[in-house]
Amino acid sequence: MILDISDLTIGYDKKIVIYDLSFKISPGTFYGIIGPNGAGKSTLFKAASGVLKPWKGSIRLKGKDIYHMSRRELACTMAAVPQFQEAFFPFRVKEFVQMGRYPKRGRFGMLQSSDHKIIEESLLSMKLEALVEKKIDELSGGELQRVYISQALAQEPEILMLDEPTSHLDIGHQSIMLNLIKRKCLSIGIPVLMIVHDLNLAAAYCDKILLIDKGKVFAEGTPSEVLTKRNIDSVYNTSVEIIAGESLNYPHIFLKPDTVIRQ
């Protein structure tokens, strides 16, 4: 087991946001976390990536509590890409991506030929070879997101964590982004934890899905097991239709206009 979160309780200013939440991620799994606004997804991401310390429970990475690991040790094992990032200095794309090697070499350590090979592979995996000399403050949102993920891959993590990697991207760039991530990570056995709002993207790309509501686990399982009409109607307070068939091996969710369920 790569990531094991057990009985996690966490919040802010004495207000609990996540209650006794547990799940596990095994190697080679594309694991999605979904839920309505305010369900606790971002709080869970911060805790799982070592930013926010739990009040109760444990977060274990390869059997070791992440809060007993040094920042460098954690960065050598886990790569996390938050939803909102700012590029404060106009690094060139290749310079920015090679910073992903710092946990392995140290900030002032000399990069070896093996490091350069990993950097090149990370750039290629996100289709950035034509942009290596561009400055990151000149990139589009989709290009910049691919650069952040390329830097994360350059860390050679044993798990990749993404908070809304397709936010603000059009449908074409969403598909490109997730295809690249899944092809690269699963080809080498790196599990992916992805926070995602779009239920159809979760259905299409995730092997397993955790649906949380009000800080608690509502359902966990395959897309077909979790993305049911009953679950979605209950958690999202709306009515949907779900289509699946021989030509579609995962559920597809359609919103029914003007059908907000009144409580």
Tab-separated table of C-alpha atoms in Angstrom:
chain	number	residue	atom	x	y	z
A	1	MET	CA	0.000	0.000	0.000
A	2	ILE	CA	1.407	3.391	-0.982
A	3	LEU	CA	-0.922	5.741	0.914
A	4	ASP	CA	-2.953	4.745	3.954
A	5	ILE	CA	-5.174	7.369	5.581
A	6	SER	CA	-6.821	6.122	8.749
A	7	ASP	CA	-9.455	7.751	11.005
A	8	LEU	CA	-8.470	11.241	9.829
A	9	THR	CA	-10.058	14.153	11.665
A	10	ILE	CA	-8.956	17.698	10.847
A	11	GLY	CA	-10.254	21.253	10.630
A	12	TYR	CA	-9.589	24.913	11.258
A	13	ASP	CA	-10.086	27.131	14.327
A	14	LYS	CA	-11.700	24.348	16.355
A	15	LYS	CA	-14.193	23.615	13.549
A	16	ILE	CA	-13.996	20.041	12.267
A	17	VAL	CA	-14.004	19.722	8.472
A	18	ILE	CA	-13.036	16.052	8.021
A	19	TYR	CA	-14.464	13.381	10.350
A	20	ASP	CA	-12.855	9.949	10.904
A	21	LEU	CA	-12.099	9.521	7.209
A	22	SER	CA	-10.188	6.458	5.963
A	23	PHE	CA	-9.045	5.142	2.588
A	24	LYS	CA	-6.053	3.450	0.955
A	25	ILE	CA	-4.314	3.795	-2.403
A	26	SER	CA	-2.358	0.931	-3.926
A	27	PRO	CA	0.310	1.106	-6.675
A	28	GLY	CA	-0.870	1.744	-10.229
A	29	THR	CA	-4.260	3.185	-9.206
A	30	PHE	CA	-5.816	6.366	-10.550
A	31	TYR	CA	-7.841	7.425	-7.503
A	32	GLY	CA	-10.362	10.262	-7.668
A	33	ILE	CA	-11.830	12.240	-4.800
A	34	ILE	CA	-15.117	13.977	-5.504
A	35	GLY	CA	-17.754	15.798	-3.508
A	36	PRO	CA	-19.778	19.027	-3.475
A	37	ASN	CA	-18.343	22.423	-2.591
A	38	GLY	CA	-17.489	22.522	1.098
A	39	ALA	CA	-17.272	18.750	1.434
A	40	GLY	CA	-13.652	18.934	2.632
A	41	LYS	CA	-11.756	17.953	-0.532
A	42	SER	CA	-9.153	20.728	-0.364
A	43	THR	CA	-8.659	20.196	3.374
A	44	LEU	CA	-8.103	16.499	2.734
A	45	PHE	CA	-5.565	17.322	0.006
A	46	LYS	CA	-3.645	19.655	2.333
A	47	ALA	CA	-3.519	16.990	5.026
A	48	ALA	CA	-2.518	14.175	2.668
A	49	SER	CA	0.257	16.302	1.142
A	50	GLY	CA	1.742	17.222	4.516
A	51	VAL	CA	0.574	20.843	4.685
A	52	LEU	CA	-2.074	20.535	7.395
A	53	LYS	CA	-1.451	18.316	10.413
A	54	PRO	CA	-4.320	16.035	11.491
A	55	TRP	CA	-6.010	16.478	14.815
A	56	LYS	CA	-6.617	12.754	14.989
A	57	GLY	CA	-5.735	9.695	12.926
A	58	SER	CA	-2.755	8.993	10.697
A	59	ILE	CA	-1.491	9.479	7.158
A	60	ARG	CA	1.072	6.843	6.206
A	61	LEU	CA	3.191	6.838	3.100
A	62	LYS	CA	4.697	3.401	2.449
A	63	GLY	CA	4.004	2.576	6.090
A	64	LYS	CA	5.611	5.701	7.546
A	65	ASP	CA	3.717	8.582	9.146
A	66	ILE	CA	4.281	11.587	6.868
A	67	TYR	CA	4.536	13.897	9.866
A	68	HIS	CA	7.540	11.917	11.082
A	69	MET	CA	9.289	12.417	7.733
A	70	SER	CA	11.569	15.306	6.879
A	71	ARG	CA	10.401	17.691	4.156
A	72	ARG	CA	13.120	16.382	1.880
A	73	GLU	CA	12.229	12.746	2.539
A	74	LEU	CA	8.570	13.507	1.855
A	75	ALA	CA	9.437	15.335	-1.392
A	76	CYS	CA	11.488	12.338	-2.518
A	77	THR	CA	8.439	10.094	-2.114
A	78	MET	CA	5.415	12.290	-2.852
A	79	ALA	CA	4.798	15.040	-5.403
A	80	ALA	CA	1.803	17.317	-4.834
A	81	VAL	CA	0.477	19.898	-7.280
A	82	PRO	CA	-2.018	22.250	-5.583
A	83	GLN	CA	-4.814	23.937	-7.481
A	84	PHE	CA	-3.524	27.496	-7.173
A	85	GLN	CA	0.110	28.324	-7.791
A	86	GLU	CA	1.866	31.500	-8.833
A	87	ALA	CA	5.043	31.832	-10.840
A	88	PHE	CA	6.899	34.564	-8.963
A	89	PHE	CA	10.031	34.522	-11.117
A	90	PRO	CA	10.139	34.129	-14.918
A	91	PHE	CA	12.159	30.923	-15.056
A	92	ARG	CA	12.442	29.181	-18.377
A	93	VAL	CA	10.407	25.992	-18.593
A	94	LYS	CA	13.398	23.652	-18.455
A	95	GLU	CA	14.902	25.524	-15.491
A	96	PHE	CA	11.611	25.279	-13.622
A	97	VAL	CA	11.161	21.575	-14.295
A	98	GLN	CA	14.703	20.720	-13.210
A	99	MET	CA	13.902	22.145	-9.759
A	100	GLY	CA	12.030	18.889	-9.264
A	101	ARG	CA	15.423	17.248	-8.841
A	102	TYR	CA	16.309	19.369	-5.777
A	103	PRO	CA	14.991	16.842	-3.229
A	104	LYS	CA	17.320	14.224	-4.716
A	105	ARG	CA	20.358	16.496	-5.188
A	106	GLY	CA	19.935	19.470	-2.882
A	107	ARG	CA	19.507	23.037	-4.102
A	108	PHE	CA	23.193	23.467	-4.914
A	109	GLY	CA	23.965	19.886	-5.884
A	110	MET	CA	25.281	19.285	-9.379
A	111	LEU	CA	22.888	17.574	-11.755
A	112	GLN	CA	24.251	14.368	-13.205
A	113	SER	CA	23.579	12.881	-16.636
A	114	SER	CA	20.947	10.635	-15.040
A	115	ASP	CA	19.152	13.719	-13.676
A	116	HIS	CA	19.130	15.385	-17.082
A	117	LYS	CA	17.654	12.234	-18.589
A	118	ILE	CA	14.834	12.247	-16.027
A	119	ILE	CA	14.191	15.947	-16.694
A	120	GLU	CA	14.006	15.337	-20.455
A	121	GLU	CA	11.614	12.421	-19.944
A	122	SER	CA	9.427	14.566	-17.677
A	123	LEU	CA	9.280	17.318	-20.306
A	124	LEU	CA	8.484	14.840	-23.071
A	125	SER	CA	5.785	13.138	-21.029
A	126	MET	CA	3.871	16.440	-20.827
A	127	LYS	CA	4.603	17.384	-24.471
A	128	LEU	CA	6.712	20.402	-23.477
A	129	GLU	CA	9.719	19.885	-25.753
A	130	ALA	CA	8.763	22.883	-27.927
A	131	LEU	CA	8.427	25.163	-24.898
A	132	VAL	CA	11.643	24.458	-22.967
A	133	GLU	CA	13.139	27.912	-23.628
A	134	LYS	CA	9.968	29.886	-23.026
A	135	LYS	CA	9.511	31.757	-19.751
A	136	ILE	CA	6.785	30.384	-17.548
A	137	ASP	CA	5.077	33.773	-17.231
A	138	GLU	CA	4.525	33.682	-21.014
A	139	LEU	CA	2.578	30.412	-20.970
A	140	SER	CA	-1.133	29.780	-21.206
A	141	GLY	CA	-2.939	28.277	-18.228
A	142	GLY	CA	-2.942	24.820	-19.779
A	143	GLU	CA	0.737	24.993	-20.683
A	144	LEU	CA	1.659	26.188	-17.200
A	145	GLN	CA	-0.298	23.366	-15.588
A	146	ARG	CA	1.635	20.850	-17.687
A	147	VAL	CA	4.882	22.470	-16.522
A	148	TYR	CA	3.896	22.091	-12.863
A	149	ILE	CA	3.071	18.426	-13.401
A	150	SER	CA	6.305	17.895	-15.349
A	151	GLN	CA	8.252	19.341	-12.410
A	152	ALA	CA	6.393	16.989	-10.066
A	153	LEU	CA	7.262	14.004	-12.260
A	154	ALA	CA	10.912	15.071	-12.271
A	155	GLN	CA	10.898	14.351	-8.532
A	156	GLU	CA	10.417	10.677	-9.403
A	157	PRO	CA	7.679	10.401	-6.771
A	158	GLU	CA	6.071	7.178	-5.668
A	159	ILE	CA	2.675	8.908	-5.644
A	160	LEU	CA	1.435	11.960	-7.553
A	161	MET	CA	-1.234	14.128	-5.921
A	162	LEU	CA	-3.223	16.644	-7.955
A	163	ASP	CA	-5.784	19.174	-6.760
A	164	GLU	CA	-8.121	20.059	-9.641
A	165	PRO	CA	-5.499	19.716	-12.403
A	166	THR	CA	-8.041	20.523	-15.118
A	167	SER	CA	-9.621	23.583	-13.500
A	168	HIS	CA	-9.975	26.501	-15.940
A	169	LEU	CA	-9.107	24.274	-18.914
A	170	ASP	CA	-11.397	23.774	-21.889
A	171	ILE	CA	-12.654	20.295	-22.728
A	172	GLY	CA	-9.884	19.640	-25.254
A	173	HIS	CA	-7.103	20.576	-22.865
A	174	GLN	CA	-8.756	18.612	-20.059
A	175	SER	CA	-8.582	15.494	-22.202
A	176	ILE	CA	-4.986	16.160	-23.258
A	177	MET	CA	-3.902	16.766	-19.667
A	178	LEU	CA	-5.490	13.665	-18.168
A	179	ASN	CA	-4.453	11.417	-21.050
A	180	LEU	CA	-0.833	12.493	-20.577
A	181	ILE	CA	-0.957	12.019	-16.807
A	182	LYS	CA	-2.592	8.610	-16.943
A	183	ARG	CA	-0.349	7.332	-19.735
A	184	LYS	CA	2.841	8.427	-17.980
A	185	CYS	CA	2.020	7.564	-14.378
A	186	LEU	CA	0.299	4.263	-14.855
A	187	SER	CA	2.877	3.050	-17.372
A	188	ILE	CA	5.483	3.156	-14.608
A	189	GLY	CA	3.165	2.218	-11.745
A	190	ILE	CA	2.887	5.589	-10.004
A	191	PRO	CA	-0.531	5.921	-8.348
A	192	VAL	CA	-2.376	9.199	-8.791
A	193	LEU	CA	-4.654	10.881	-6.256
A	194	MET	CA	-6.771	13.522	-7.975
A	195	ILE	CA	-9.276	15.941	-6.502
A	196	VAL	CA	-11.818	16.617	-9.243
A	197	HIS	CA	-15.146	18.431	-9.564
A	198	ASP	CA	-16.187	17.104	-12.961
A	199	LEU	CA	-17.968	13.800	-12.360
A	200	ASN	CA	-17.660	12.715	-15.978
A	201	LEU	CA	-13.885	13.203	-15.911
A	202	ALA	CA	-13.762	11.171	-12.704
A	203	ALA	CA	-15.820	8.429	-14.341
A	204	ALA	CA	-13.686	8.343	-17.490
A	205	TYR	CA	-10.218	8.382	-15.914
A	206	CYS	CA	-10.385	7.023	-12.374
A	207	ASP	CA	-10.096	3.377	-11.359
A	208	LYS	CA	-11.565	4.081	-7.935
A	209	ILE	CA	-13.504	7.029	-6.574
A	210	LEU	CA	-14.047	8.336	-3.051
A	211	LEU	CA	-17.194	10.421	-2.669
A	212	ILE	CA	-17.166	12.612	0.413
A	213	ASP	CA	-19.955	14.736	1.837
A	214	LYS	CA	-19.867	16.986	4.884
A	215	GLY	CA	-16.379	15.717	5.688
A	216	LYS	CA	-17.313	12.043	5.743
A	217	VAL	CA	-17.029	9.124	3.344
A	218	PHE	CA	-20.337	8.730	1.520
A	219	ALA	CA	-19.239	6.043	-0.944
A	220	GLU	CA	-16.087	4.396	-2.280
A	221	GLY	CA	-15.545	2.029	-5.178
A	222	THR	CA	-15.376	1.875	-8.949
A	223	PRO	CA	-16.990	4.673	-10.992
A	224	SER	CA	-20.011	2.465	-11.660
A	225	GLU	CA	-20.394	1.697	-7.952
A	226	VAL	CA	-20.054	5.293	-6.752
A	227	LEU	CA	-21.587	7.382	-9.523
A	228	THR	CA	-25.131	6.154	-9.152
A	229	LYS	CA	-28.229	8.281	-9.533
A	230	ARG	CA	-29.098	7.757	-5.879
A	231	ASN	CA	-25.665	8.846	-4.631
A	232	ILE	CA	-25.450	11.910	-6.851
A	233	ASP	CA	-29.023	13.025	-6.174
A	234	SER	CA	-28.401	12.701	-2.418
A	235	VAL	CA	-25.005	14.381	-2.170
A	236	TYR	CA	-25.309	17.095	-4.808
A	237	ASN	CA	-28.952	17.913	-4.099
A	238	THR	CA	-29.923	17.686	-7.754
A	239	SER	CA	-31.364	15.181	-10.181
A	240	VAL	CA	-29.348	13.500	-12.928
A	241	GLU	CA	-29.662	10.826	-15.552
A	242	ILE	CA	-26.887	8.269	-15.961
A	243	ILE	CA	-26.114	6.437	-19.186
A	244	ALA	CA	-23.841	3.439	-19.562
A	245	GLY	CA	-23.788	0.729	-22.168
A	246	GLU	CA	-21.666	-1.486	-24.349
A	247	SER	CA	-20.075	1.473	-26.127
A	248	LEU	CA	-19.308	3.200	-22.829
A	249	ASN	CA	-17.676	1.154	-20.084
A	250	TYR	CA	-18.138	3.830	-17.439
A	251	PRO	CA	-21.157	5.901	-16.358
A	252	HIS	CA	-21.916	9.226	-18.038
A	253	ILE	CA	-23.851	11.773	-16.014
A	254	PHE	CA	-26.365	14.211	-17.490
A	255	LEU	CA	-27.820	17.051	-15.448
A	256	LYS	CA	-31.576	17.518	-15.734
A	257	PRO	CA	-32.317	21.278	-15.888
A	258	ASP	CA	-34.720	22.830	-13.382
A	259	THR	CA	-34.724	19.772	-11.160
A	260	VAL	CA	-33.097	21.011	-7.965
A	261	ILE	CA	-34.382	18.850	-5.166
A	262	ARG	CA	-36.040	20.879	-2.438
A	263	GLN	CA	-35.284	19.818	1.097
